[in-house]
CSV table of C-alpha atoms in Angstrom, one decimal:
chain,number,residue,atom,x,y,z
A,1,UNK,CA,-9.1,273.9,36.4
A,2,UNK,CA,-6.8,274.4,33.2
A,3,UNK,CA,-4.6,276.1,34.6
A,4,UNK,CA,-3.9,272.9,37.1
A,5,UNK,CA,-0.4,271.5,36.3
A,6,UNK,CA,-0.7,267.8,37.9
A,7,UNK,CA,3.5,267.4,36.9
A,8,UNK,CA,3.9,270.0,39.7
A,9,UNK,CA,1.1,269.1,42.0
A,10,UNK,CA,3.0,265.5,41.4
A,11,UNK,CA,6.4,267.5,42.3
A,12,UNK,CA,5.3,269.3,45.3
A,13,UNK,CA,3.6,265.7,46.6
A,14,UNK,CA,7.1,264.1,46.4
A,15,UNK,CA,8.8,267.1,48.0
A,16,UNK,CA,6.7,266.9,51.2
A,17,UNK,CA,7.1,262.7,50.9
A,18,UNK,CA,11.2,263.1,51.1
A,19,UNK,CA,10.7,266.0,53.6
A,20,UNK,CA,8.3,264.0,55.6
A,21,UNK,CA,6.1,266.1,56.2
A,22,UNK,CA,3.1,264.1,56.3
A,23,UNK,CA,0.9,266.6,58.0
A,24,UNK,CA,0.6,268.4,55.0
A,25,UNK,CA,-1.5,265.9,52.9
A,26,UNK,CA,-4.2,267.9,53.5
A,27,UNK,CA,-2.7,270.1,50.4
A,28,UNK,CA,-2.7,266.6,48.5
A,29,UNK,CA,-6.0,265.0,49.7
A,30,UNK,CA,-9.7,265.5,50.5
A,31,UNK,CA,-11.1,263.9,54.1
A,32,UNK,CA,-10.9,260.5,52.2
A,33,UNK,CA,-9.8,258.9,49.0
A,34,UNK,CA,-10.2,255.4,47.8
A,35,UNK,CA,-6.9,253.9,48.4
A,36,UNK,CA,-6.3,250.4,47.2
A,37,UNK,CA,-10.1,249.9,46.5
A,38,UNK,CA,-10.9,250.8,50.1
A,39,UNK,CA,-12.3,254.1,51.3
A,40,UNK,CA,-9.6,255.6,53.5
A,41,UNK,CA,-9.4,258.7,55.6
A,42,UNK,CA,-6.6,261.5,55.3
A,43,UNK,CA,-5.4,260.5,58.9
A,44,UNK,CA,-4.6,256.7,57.6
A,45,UNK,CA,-3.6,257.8,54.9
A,46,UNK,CA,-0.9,260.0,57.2
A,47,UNK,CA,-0.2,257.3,59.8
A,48,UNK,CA,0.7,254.7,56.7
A,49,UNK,CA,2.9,257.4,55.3
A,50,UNK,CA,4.8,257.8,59.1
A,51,UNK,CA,4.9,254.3,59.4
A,52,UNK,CA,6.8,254.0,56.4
A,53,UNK,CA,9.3,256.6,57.9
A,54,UNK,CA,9.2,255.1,60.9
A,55,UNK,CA,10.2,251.7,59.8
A,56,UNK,CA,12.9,253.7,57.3
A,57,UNK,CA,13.7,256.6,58.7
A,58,UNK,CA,16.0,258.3,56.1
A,59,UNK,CA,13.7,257.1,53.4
A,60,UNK,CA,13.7,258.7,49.8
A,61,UNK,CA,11.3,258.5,46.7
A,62,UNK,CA,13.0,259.0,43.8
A,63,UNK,CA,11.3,259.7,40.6
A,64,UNK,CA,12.3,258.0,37.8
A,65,UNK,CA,9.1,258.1,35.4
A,66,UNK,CA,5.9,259.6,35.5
A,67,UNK,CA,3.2,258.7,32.6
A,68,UNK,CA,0.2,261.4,32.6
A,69,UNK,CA,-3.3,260.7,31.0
A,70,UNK,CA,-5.9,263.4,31.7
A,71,UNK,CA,-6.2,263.1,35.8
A,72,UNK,CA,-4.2,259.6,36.0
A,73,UNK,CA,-1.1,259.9,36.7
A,74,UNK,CA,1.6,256.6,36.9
A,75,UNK,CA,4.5,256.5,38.6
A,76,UNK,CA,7.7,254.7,38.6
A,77,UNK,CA,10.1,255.7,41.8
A,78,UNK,CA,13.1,253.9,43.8
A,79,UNK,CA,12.9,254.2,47.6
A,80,UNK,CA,16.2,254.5,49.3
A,81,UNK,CA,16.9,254.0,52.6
A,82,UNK,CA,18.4,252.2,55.8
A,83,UNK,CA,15.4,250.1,57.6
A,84,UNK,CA,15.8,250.1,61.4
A,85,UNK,CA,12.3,248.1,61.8
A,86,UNK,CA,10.8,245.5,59.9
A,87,UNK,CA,9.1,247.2,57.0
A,88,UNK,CA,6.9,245.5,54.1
A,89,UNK,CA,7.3,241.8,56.1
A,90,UNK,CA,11.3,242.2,56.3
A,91,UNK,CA,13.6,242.5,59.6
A,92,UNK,CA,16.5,244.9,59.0
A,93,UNK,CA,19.9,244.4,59.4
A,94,UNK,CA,21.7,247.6,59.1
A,95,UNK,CA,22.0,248.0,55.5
A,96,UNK,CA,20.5,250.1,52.8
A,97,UNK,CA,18.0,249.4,50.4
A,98,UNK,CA,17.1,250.3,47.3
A,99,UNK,CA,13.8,249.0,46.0
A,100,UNK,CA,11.2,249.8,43.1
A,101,UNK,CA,7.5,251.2,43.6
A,102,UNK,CA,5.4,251.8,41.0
A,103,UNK,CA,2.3,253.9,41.9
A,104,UNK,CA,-1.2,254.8,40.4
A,105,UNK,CA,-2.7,258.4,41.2
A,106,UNK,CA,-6.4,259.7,39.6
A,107,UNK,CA,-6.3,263.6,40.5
A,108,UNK,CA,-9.2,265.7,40.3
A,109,UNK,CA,-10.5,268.7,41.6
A,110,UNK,CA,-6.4,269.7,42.5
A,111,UNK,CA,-6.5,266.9,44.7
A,112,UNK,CA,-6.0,262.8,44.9
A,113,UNK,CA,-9.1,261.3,45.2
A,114,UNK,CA,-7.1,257.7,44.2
A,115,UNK,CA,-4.3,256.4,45.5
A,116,UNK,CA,-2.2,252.8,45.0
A,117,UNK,CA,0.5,251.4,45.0
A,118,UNK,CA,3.4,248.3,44.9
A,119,UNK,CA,6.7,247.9,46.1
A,120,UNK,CA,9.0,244.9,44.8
A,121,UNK,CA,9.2,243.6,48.2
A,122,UNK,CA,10.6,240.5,46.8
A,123,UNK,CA,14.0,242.6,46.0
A,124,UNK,CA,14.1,243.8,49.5
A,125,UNK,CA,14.2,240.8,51.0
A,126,UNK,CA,16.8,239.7,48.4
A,127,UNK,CA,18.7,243.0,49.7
A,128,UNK,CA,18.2,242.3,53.9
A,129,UNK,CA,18.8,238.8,53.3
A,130,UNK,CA,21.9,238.6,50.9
């Protein structure tokens, strides 16, 4: 398990994010994690991930930071895109967004067994709404 770089595992994650191509968790994940405190299954994991797109289709993660401590890794991303459905409680209107997220991973094993995470939903409704 040395030889396990979490930077690139962290890299190839975000590749397959801005592809979308959520059917490849299983490269990322187990059968479950703990996501948010709650025990969650690769396929909710997956259908979360698709509603995300699905809400913003062109959406992008950017990565801006990333803080690694042994397994945990932190991250600090912008999502870009265009909403065409509401999407974290906000209706869309035809313009872009651009908002933070800041994320929490524990890795082990070459996979995430924790996953969370927070968007500043209060600047994208600032950005739908202005």
């Amino acid at each position: 398990m040395s030889d396990f770089d979490i930077r690139e595992f962290y890299d190839r994650y975000c590749d397959m994010l801005n592809a979308h191509e959520f059917d490849r968790m299983d490269e990322f994940m187990g059968d479950t994690i703990i996501s948010h405190g709650q025990t969650a299954d690769r396929a909710t994991v997956i259908a979360h991930l698709k509603g995300i797109t699905e809400a913003v289709p062109d959406m992008r993660w950017e990565i801006r930071e990333v803080a690694i401590n042994g397994g945990v890794l932190a991250c600090h991303s912008i999502n870009h895109g265009t909403p065409v459905k509401e999407w974290l409680g906000v209706a869309p209107n035809g313009k872009k967004i651009e908002i933070d997220e800041f994320a929490l991973y524990v890795i082990s094993d070459g996979k995430f067994q924790q996953m969370s995470n927070v968007h500043d939903a209060v600047a994208l409704k600032k950005q739908l709404e202005g």
